[in-house]
Tab-separated table of C-alpha atoms in Angstrom:
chain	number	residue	atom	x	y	z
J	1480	UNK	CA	8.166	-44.380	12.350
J	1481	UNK	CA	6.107	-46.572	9.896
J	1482	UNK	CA	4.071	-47.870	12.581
J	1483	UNK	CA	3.119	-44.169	13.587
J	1484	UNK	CA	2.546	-42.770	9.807
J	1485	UNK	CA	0.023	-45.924	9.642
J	1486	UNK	CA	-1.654	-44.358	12.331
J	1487	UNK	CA	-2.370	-41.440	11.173
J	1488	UNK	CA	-3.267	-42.966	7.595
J	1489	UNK	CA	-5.318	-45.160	9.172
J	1490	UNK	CA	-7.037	-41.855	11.352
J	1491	UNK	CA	-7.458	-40.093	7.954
J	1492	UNK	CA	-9.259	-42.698	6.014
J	1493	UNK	CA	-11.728	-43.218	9.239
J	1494	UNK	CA	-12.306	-39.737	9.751
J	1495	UNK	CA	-13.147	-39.462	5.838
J	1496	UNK	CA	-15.413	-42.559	6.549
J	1497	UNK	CA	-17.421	-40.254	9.127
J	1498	UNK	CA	-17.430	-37.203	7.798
J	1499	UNK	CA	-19.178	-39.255	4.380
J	1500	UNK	CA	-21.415	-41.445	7.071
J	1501	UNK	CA	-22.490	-37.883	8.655
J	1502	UNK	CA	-23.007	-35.259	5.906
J	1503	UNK	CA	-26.132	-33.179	7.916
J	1504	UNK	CA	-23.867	-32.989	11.033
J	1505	UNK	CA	-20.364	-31.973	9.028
J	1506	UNK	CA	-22.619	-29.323	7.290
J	1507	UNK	CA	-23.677	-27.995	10.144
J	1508	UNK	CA	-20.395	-27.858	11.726
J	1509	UNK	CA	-18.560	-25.832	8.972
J	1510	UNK	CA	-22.024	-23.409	9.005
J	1511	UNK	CA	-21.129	-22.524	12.589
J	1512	UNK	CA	-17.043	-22.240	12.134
J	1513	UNK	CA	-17.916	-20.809	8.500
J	1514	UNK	CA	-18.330	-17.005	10.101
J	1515	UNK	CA	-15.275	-17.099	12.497
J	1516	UNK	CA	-13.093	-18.190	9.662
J	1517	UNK	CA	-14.058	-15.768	7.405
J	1518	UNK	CA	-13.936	-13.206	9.861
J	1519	UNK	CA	-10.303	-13.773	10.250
J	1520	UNK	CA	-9.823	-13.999	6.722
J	1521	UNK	CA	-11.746	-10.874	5.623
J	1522	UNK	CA	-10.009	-9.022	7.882
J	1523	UNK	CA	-6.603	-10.030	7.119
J	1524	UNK	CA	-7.264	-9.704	3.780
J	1525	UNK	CA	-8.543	-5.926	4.679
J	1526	UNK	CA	-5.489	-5.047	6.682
J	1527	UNK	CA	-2.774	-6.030	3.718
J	1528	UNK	CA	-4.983	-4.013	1.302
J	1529	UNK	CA	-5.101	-1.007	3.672
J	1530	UNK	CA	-0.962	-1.373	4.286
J	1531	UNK	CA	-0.667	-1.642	0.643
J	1532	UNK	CA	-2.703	1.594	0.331
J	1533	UNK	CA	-1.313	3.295	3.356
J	1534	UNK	CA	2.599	2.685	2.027
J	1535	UNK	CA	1.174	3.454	-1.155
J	1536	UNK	CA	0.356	7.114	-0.322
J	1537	UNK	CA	3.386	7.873	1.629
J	1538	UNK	CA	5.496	6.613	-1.999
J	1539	UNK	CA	4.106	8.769	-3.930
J	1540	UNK	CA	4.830	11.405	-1.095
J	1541	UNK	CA	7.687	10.552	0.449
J	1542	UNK	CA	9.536	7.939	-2.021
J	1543	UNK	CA	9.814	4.063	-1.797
J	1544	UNK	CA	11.266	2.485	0.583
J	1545	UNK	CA	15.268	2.484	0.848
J	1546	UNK	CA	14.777	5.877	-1.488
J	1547	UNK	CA	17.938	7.968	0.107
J	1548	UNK	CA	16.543	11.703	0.128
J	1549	UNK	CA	19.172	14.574	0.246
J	1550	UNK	CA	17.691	17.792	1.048
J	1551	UNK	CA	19.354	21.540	1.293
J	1552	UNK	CA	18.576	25.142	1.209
J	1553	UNK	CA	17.849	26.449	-2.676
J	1554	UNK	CA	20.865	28.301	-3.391
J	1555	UNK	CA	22.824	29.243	-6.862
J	1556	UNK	CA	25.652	27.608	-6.078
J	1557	UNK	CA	23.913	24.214	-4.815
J	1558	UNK	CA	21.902	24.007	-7.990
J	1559	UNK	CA	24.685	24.561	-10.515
J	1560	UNK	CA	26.457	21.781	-8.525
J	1561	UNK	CA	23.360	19.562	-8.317
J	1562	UNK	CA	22.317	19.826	-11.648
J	1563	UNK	CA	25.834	18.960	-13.344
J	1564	UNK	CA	26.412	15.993	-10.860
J	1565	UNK	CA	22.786	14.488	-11.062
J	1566	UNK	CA	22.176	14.926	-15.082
J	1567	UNK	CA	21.600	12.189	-17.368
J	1568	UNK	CA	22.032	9.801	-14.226
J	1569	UNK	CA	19.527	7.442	-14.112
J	1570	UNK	CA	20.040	6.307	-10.253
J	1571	UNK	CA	19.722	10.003	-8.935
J	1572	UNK	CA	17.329	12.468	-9.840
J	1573	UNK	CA	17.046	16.249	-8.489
J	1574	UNK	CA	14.065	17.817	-8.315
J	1575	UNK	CA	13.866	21.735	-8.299
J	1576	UNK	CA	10.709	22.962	-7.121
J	1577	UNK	CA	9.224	26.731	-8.149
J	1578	UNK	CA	6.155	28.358	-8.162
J	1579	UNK	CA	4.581	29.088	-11.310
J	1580	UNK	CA	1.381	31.114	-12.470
J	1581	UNK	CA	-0.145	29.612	-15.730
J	1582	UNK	CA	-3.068	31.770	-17.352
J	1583	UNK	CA	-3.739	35.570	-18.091
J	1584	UNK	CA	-0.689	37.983	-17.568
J	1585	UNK	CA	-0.023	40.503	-15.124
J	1586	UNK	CA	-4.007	38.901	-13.198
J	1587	UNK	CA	-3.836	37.616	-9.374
J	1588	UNK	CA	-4.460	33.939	-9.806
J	1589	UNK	CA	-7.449	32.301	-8.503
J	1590	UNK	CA	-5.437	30.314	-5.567
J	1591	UNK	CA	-2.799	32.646	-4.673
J	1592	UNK	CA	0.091	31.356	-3.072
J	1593	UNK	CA	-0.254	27.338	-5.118
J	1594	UNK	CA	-3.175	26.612	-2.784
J	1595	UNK	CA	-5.944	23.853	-3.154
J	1596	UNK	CA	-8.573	24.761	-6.099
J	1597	UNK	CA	-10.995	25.078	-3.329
J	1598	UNK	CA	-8.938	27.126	-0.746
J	1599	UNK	CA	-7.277	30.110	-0.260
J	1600	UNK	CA	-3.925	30.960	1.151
J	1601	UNK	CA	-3.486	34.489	-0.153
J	1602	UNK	CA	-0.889	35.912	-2.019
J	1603	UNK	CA	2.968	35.697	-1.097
J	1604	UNK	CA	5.779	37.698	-0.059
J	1605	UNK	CA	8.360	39.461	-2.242
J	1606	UNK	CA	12.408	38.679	-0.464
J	1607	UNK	CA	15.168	40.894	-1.164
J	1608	UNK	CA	18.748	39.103	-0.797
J	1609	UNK	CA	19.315	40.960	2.776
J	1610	UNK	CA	16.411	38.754	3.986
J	1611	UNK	CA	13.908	41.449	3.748
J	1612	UNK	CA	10.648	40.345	2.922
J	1613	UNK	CA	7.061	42.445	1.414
J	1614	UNK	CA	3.896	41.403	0.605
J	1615	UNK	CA	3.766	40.701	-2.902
J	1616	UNK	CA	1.710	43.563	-4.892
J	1617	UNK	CA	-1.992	42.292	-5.816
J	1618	UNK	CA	-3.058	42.668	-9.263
J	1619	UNK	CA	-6.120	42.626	-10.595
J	1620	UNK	CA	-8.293	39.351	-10.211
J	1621	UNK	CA	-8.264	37.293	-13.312
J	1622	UNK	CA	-8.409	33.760	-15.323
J	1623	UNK	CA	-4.794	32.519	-14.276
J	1624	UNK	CA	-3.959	29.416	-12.253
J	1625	UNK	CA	-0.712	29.034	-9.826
J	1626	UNK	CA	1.079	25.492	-9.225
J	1627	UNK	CA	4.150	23.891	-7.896
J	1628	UNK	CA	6.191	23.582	-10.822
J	1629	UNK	CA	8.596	20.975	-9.955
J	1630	UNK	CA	11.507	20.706	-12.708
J	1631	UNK	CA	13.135	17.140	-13.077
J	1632	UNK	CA	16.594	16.055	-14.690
J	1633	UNK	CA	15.248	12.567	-14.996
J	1634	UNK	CA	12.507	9.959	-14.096
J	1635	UNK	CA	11.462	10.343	-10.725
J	1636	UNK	CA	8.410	7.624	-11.127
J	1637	UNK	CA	11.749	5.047	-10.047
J	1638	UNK	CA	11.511	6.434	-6.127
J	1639	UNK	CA	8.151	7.952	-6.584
J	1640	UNK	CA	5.558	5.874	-8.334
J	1641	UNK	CA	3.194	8.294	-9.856
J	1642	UNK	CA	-0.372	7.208	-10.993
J	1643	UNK	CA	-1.531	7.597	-14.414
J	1644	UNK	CA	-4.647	9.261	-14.813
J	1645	UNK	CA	-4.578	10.501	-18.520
J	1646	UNK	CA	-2.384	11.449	-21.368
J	1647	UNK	CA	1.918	10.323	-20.759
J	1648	UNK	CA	4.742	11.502	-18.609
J	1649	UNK	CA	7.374	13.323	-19.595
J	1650	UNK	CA	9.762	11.365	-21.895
J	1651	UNK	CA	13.463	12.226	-20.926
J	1652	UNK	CA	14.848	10.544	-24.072
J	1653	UNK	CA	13.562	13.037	-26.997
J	1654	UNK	CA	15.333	16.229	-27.848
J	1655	UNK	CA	13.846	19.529	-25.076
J	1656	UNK	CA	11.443	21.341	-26.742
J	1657	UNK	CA	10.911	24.975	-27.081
J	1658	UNK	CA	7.515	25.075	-25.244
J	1659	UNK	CA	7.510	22.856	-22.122
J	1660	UNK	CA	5.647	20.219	-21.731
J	1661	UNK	CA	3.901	19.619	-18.639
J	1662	UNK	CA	2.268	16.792	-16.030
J	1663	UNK	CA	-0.446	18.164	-13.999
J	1664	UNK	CA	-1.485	15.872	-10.832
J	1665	UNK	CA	-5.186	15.694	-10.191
J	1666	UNK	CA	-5.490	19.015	-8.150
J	1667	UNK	CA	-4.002	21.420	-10.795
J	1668	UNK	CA	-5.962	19.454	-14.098
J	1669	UNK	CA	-9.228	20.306	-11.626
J	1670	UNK	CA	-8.074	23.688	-12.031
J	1671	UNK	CA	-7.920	24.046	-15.508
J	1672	UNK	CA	-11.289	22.090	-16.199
J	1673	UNK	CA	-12.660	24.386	-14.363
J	1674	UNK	CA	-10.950	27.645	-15.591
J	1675	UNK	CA	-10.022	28.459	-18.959
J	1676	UNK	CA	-6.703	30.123	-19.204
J	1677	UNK	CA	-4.118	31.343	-21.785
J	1678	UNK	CA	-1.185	28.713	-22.340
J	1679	UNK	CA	1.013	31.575	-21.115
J	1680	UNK	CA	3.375	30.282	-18.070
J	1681	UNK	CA	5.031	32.792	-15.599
J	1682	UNK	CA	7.912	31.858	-13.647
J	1683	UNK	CA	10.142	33.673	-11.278
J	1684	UNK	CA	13.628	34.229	-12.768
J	1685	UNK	CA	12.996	34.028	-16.448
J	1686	UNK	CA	13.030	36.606	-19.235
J	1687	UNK	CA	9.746	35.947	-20.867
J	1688	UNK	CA	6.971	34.096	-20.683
J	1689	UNK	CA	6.719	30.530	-21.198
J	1690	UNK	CA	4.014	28.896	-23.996
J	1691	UNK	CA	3.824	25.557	-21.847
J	1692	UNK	CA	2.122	22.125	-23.294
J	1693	UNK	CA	-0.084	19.957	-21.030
J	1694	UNK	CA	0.657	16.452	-21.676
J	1695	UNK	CA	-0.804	14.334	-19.011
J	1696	UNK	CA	-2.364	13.793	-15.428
J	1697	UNK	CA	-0.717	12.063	-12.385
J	1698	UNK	CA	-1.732	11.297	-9.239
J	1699	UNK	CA	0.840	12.296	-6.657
J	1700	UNK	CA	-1.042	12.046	-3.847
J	1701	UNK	CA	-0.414	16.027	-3.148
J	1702	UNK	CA	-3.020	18.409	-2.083
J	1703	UNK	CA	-1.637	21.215	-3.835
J	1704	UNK	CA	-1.718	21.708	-7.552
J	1705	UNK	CA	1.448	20.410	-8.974
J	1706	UNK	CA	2.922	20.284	-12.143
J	1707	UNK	CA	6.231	18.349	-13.493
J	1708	UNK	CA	8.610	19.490	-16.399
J	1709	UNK	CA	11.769	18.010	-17.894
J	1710	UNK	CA	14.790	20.783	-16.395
J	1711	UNK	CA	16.021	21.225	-19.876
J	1712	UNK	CA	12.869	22.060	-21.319
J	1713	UNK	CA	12.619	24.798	-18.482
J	1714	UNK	CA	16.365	26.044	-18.837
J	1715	UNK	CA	15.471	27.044	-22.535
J	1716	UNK	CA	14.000	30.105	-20.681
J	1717	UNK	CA	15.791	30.508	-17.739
J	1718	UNK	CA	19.027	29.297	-15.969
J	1719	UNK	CA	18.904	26.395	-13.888
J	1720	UNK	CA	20.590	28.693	-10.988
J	1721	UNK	CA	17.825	30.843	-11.573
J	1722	UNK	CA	15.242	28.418	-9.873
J	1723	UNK	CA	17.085	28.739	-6.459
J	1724	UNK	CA	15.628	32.894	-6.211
J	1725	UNK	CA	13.900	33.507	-2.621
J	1726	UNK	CA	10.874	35.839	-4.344
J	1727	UNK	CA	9.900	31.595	-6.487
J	1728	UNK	CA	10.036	29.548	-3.553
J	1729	UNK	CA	12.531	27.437	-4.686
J	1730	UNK	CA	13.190	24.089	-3.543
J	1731	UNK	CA	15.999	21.503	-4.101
J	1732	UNK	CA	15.731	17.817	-3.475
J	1733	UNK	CA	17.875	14.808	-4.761
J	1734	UNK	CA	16.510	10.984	-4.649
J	1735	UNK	CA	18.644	8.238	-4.949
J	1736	UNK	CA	18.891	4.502	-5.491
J	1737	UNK	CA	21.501	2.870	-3.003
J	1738	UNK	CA	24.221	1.896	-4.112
J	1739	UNK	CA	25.029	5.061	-5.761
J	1740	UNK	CA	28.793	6.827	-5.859
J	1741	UNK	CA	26.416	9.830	-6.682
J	1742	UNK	CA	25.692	10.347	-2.910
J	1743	UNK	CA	29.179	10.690	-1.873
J	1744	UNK	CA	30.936	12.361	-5.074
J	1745	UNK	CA	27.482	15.209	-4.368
J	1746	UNK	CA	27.644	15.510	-0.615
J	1747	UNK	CA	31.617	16.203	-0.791
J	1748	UNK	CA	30.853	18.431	-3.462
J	1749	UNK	CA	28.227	20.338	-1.737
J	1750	UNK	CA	30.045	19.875	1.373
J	1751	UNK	CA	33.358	22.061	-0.530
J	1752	UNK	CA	31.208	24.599	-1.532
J	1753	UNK	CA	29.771	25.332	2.274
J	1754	UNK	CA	26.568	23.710	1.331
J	1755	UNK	CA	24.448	22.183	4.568
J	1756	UNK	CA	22.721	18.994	3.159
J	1757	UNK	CA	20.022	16.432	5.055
J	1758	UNK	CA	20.382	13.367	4.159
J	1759	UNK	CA	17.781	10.397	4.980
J	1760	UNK	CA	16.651	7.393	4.347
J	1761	UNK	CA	12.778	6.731	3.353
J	1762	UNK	CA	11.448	3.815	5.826
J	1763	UNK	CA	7.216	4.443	5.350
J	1764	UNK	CA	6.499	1.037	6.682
J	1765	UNK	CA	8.718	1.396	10.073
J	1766	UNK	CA	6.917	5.007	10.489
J	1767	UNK	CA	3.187	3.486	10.269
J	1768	UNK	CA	4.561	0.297	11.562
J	1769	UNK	CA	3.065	0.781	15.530
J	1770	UNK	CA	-0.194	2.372	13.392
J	1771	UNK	CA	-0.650	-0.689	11.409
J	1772	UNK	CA	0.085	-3.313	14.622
J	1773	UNK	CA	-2.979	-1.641	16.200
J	1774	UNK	CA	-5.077	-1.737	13.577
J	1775	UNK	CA	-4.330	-5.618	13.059
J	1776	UNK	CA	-5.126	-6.282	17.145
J	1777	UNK	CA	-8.414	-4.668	16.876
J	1778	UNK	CA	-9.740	-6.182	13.810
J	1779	UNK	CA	-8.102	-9.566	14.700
J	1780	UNK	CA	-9.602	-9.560	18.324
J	1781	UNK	CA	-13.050	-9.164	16.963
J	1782	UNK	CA	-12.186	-11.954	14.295
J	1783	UNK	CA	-11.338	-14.019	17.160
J	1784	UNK	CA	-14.059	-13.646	19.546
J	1785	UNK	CA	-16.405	-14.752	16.103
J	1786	UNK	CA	-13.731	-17.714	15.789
J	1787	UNK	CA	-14.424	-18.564	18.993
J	1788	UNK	CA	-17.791	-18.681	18.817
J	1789	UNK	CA	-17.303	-21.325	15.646
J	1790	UNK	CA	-15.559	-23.239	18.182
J	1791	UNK	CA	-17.900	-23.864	20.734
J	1792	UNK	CA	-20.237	-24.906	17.678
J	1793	UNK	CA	-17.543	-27.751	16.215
J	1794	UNK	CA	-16.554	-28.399	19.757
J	1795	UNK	CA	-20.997	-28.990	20.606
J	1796	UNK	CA	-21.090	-31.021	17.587
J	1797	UNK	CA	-18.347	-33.443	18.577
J	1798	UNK	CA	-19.313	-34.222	21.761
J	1799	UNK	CA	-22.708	-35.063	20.414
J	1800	UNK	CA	-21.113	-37.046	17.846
J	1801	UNK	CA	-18.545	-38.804	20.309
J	1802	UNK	CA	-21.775	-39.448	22.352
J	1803	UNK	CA	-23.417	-41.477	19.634
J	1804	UNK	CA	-20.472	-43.455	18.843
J	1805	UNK	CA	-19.568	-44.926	22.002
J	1806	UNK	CA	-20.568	-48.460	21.270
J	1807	UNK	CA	-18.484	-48.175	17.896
J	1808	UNK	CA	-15.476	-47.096	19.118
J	1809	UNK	CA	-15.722	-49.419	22.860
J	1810	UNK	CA	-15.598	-51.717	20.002
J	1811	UNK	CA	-12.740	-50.837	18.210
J	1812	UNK	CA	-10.821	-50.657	21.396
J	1813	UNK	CA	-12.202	-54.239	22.189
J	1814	UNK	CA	-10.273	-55.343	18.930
J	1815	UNK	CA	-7.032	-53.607	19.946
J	1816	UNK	CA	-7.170	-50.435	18.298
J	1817	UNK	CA	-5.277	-47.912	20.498
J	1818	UNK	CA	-6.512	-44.896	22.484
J	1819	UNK	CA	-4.677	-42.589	20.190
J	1820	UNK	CA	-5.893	-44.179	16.676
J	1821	UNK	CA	-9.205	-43.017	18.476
J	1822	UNK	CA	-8.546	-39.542	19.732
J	1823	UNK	CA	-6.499	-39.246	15.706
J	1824	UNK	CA	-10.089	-40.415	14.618
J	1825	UNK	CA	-12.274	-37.409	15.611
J	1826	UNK	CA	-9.087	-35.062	14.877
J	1827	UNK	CA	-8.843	-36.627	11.921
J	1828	UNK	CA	-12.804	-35.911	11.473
J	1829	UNK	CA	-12.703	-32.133	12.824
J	1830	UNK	CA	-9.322	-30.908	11.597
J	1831	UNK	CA	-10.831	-31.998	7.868
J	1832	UNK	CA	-13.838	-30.182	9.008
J	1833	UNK	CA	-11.848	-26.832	9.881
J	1834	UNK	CA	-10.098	-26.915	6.459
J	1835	UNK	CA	-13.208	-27.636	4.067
J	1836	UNK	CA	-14.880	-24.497	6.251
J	1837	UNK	CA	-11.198	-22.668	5.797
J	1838	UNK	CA	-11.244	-23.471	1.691
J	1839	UNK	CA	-15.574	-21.981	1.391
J	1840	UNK	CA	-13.853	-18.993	3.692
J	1841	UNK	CA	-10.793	-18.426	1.264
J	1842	UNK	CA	-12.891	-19.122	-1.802
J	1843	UNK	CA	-15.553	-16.651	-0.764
J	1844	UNK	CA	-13.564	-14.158	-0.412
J	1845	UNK	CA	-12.151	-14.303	-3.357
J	1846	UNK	CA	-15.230	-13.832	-5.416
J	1847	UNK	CA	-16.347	-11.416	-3.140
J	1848	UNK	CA	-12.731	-9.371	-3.922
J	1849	UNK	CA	-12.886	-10.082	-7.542
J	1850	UNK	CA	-17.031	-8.318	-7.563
J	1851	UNK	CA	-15.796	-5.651	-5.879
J	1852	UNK	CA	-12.741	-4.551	-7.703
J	1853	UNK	CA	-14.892	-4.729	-10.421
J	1854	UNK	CA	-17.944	-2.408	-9.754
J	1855	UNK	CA	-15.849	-0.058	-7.797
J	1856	UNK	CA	-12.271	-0.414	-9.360
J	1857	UNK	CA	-13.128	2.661	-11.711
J	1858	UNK	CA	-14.064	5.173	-8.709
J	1859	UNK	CA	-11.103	3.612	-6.142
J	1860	UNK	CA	-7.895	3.008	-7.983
J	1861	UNK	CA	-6.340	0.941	-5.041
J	1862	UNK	CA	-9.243	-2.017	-5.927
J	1863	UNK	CA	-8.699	-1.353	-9.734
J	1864	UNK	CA	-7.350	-5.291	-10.585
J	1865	UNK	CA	-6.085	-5.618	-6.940
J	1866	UNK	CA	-5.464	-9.448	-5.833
J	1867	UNK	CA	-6.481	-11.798	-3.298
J	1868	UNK	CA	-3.741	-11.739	-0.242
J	1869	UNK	CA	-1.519	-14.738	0.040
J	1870	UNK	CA	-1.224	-13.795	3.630
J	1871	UNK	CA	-4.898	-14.215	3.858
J	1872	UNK	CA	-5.418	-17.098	2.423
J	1873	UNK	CA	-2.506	-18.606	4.821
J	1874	UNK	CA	-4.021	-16.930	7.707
J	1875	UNK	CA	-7.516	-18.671	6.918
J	1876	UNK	CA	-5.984	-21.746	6.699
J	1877	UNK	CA	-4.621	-21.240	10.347
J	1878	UNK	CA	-7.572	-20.528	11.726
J	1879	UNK	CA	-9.195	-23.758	10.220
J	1880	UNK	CA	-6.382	-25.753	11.793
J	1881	UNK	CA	-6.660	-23.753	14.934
J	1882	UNK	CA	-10.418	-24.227	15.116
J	1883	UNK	CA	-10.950	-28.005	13.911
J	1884	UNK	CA	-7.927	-28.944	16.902
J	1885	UNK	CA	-9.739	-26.886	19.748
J	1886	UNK	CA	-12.940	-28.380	18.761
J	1887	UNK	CA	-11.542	-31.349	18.686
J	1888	UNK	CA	-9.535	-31.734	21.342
J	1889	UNK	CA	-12.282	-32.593	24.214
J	1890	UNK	CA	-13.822	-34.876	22.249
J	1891	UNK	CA	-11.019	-37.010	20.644
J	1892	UNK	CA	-9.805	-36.811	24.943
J	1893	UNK	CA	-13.497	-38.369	25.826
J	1894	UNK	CA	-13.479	-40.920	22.903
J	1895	UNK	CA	-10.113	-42.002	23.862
J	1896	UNK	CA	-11.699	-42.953	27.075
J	1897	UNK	CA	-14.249	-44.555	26.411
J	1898	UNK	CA	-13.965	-48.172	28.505
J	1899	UNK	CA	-14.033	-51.430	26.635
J	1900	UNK	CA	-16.964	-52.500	28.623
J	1901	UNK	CA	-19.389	-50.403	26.873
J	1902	UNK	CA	-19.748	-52.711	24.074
J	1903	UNK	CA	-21.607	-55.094	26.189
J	1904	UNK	CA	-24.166	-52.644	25.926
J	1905	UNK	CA	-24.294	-53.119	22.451
């Protein structure tokens, strides 16, 4: 065993020797693998940035990973039961989900029925509790904006992690106040830049008018305008049963953190009371997993077929070199050294070769990263102070392995037989 390590010691400190003896050719060998390496690591580095981003969106949509959803139809009953299991937990939160018209009273707002700032769905219907349903009665057009008004009994940023934009979230620790305070996500604050309303909120189900208080922006990666309020800010005004009537739209969602005796003690609960429940587990990365496979075998083909072409440039290099050295190593071999101290000697030489080109590639592309997250970090969050892959950096160090054996290989084989008679023509 200390015989063999020798060996290769001994087929490091030669190769060294030539790649020091040979500086032009070694430079010229990395220049040609330089592209194929990069290639490979560019584009891994580009496929964990766009899985981070892609799992990013579906979070903020959908909830992180593991995030155990339990859905049901908005109903009285359900929300009273809901709302007194769920409150003041801080490993379940239920969201209850209304529509809400913010501006002038008693106007038609200008994206009936909660739709994009941009769009227009028209307005909505008016249900009775037999089922029977009427377009809603059109009032006269006016400054007034509608949203999603999504009411929270705790922090929902723990399964769905919001982005800051401006101003705070919603602090569940302070005493509810009187006038509800309100996130917007990015959709709804475009709305109010752009109109000018009345802080006068209307919601379905409550006595009077609400005097709401805008307190920040989120991104929540929904096309909609949206808005977020603490539920006992909002059940100053209104019960919390009040949220489940047909004519608001109401929605009813819990999110949990597993382990949690919530889920049980709330589905047996629900389950007494005749409640239907769907209950699921959030898994974003095995949804887009055959999505993200394909993009990797695309980009990584083309990486290769540039790799390759590196390759053929190390591999043209060696045998050129090998070809030059056959009186040096005939003489080696005519002083005992072994075939495979030879063939470790241009290994040696070519697998040093394929990691200097694999360090330039790695350290590239990390100054290249770092430039761009810093002229475009402002307009594109997901680059804002986003780091350099480890998976990248592994995966360029691969391909200089991969690269400096196949290049290698054919030459160390034709150095290895070289005859010891060749150094008579020396």
């Amino acid at each position: 065993m200390k015989r063999l390590s020798g060996r290769y010691r001994s087929s490091l400190i030669i190769g060294l020797q030539g790649i020091r003896a040979r500086k032009l050719r070694t430079l010229l060998s990395m220049v040609s693998l330089f592209l194929g390496v990069l290639a490979v690591v560019v584009v891994q580095a580009g496929a964990s940035i766009a899985e981070h981003a892609m799992l990013a969106d579906l979070e903020l949509s959908s909830g992180v990973d593991g995030t155990r959803t339990i859905g049901m139809q908005a109903q009285a009953q359900a929300t009273d039961i809901v709302v007194k299991t769920v409150q003041g937990r801080s490993d379940a939160v239920a969201a209850l989900g209304v529509s809400a018209i913010i501006g002038e009273p008693g106007v038609r707002p200008v994206n009936e029925g909660a739709s994009p700032i941009d769009e227009s769905w028209g307005g909505g219907e008016v249900c009775t509790s037999d089922g029977h349903c009427e377009p809603m009665a059109n009032g006269p057009a006016g400054e007034a904006v509608e949203v999603r008004l999504t009411a929270l009994t705790g922090d929902i940023r723990a399964f769905k992690p919001f982005r800051p934009r401006s101003g705070q979230w919603l602090d569940f620790t302070t005493v509810p106040a009187m006038a509800p305070r309100l996130v917007l996500n990015k959709e709804a604050a475009k709305g109010f830049a752009r109109h000018h309303v009345p802080a006068e909120m209307r919601v379905g189900g409550a006595a009077a008018n609400l005097t709401p208080r805008f307190i920040g922006v989120v991104d929540d990666g929904d096309a909609q305008p949206h808005a977020y309020v603490r539920l006992d800010e909002l059940t100053n005004w209104l019960p919390a049963t009040n949220l489940s009537d047909p004519n608001s739209g109401g929605e009813l969602q819990v999110l949990l953190a597993p382990p949690t005796p919530v889920e049980h003690v709330l589905t047996s609960r629900l389950k007494g009371a005749g409640v239907e429940t769907y209950v699921e587990t959030v898994d974003s990365h095995k949804q887009r997993e055959n999505e993200l496979k394909l993009i990797r075998l695309v980009f990584f083909s083309m990486a290769g077929l540039v790799l390759l072409i590196g390759v053929a440039g190390i591999l043209n290099v060696g045998l050129a070199t090998v070809g030059e050295r056959v009186e040096e190593f005939a003489l080696r071999r005519a002083v005992g050294t072994p075939r495979i101290l030879l063939a470790g000697i241009v290994l040696a030489e070519t697998l040093l070769t394929g990691l200097l080109t694999a360090a330039a590639a790695i350290g590239t592309s990390m100054a290249a990263l770092a430039v761009v997250s810093q002229v475009v970090g402002d307009s594109q969050p997901l680059l804002h102070d986003v780091q350099f892959p480890w998976q990248a950096g592994v995966a360029g160090i691969i391909a200089g392995i991969v690269a400096g054996v196949l290049g290698g290989f054919i030459p160390a084989i034709r150095a290895a037989r070289i005859p010891i008679a060749t150094v008579m023509r020396a």
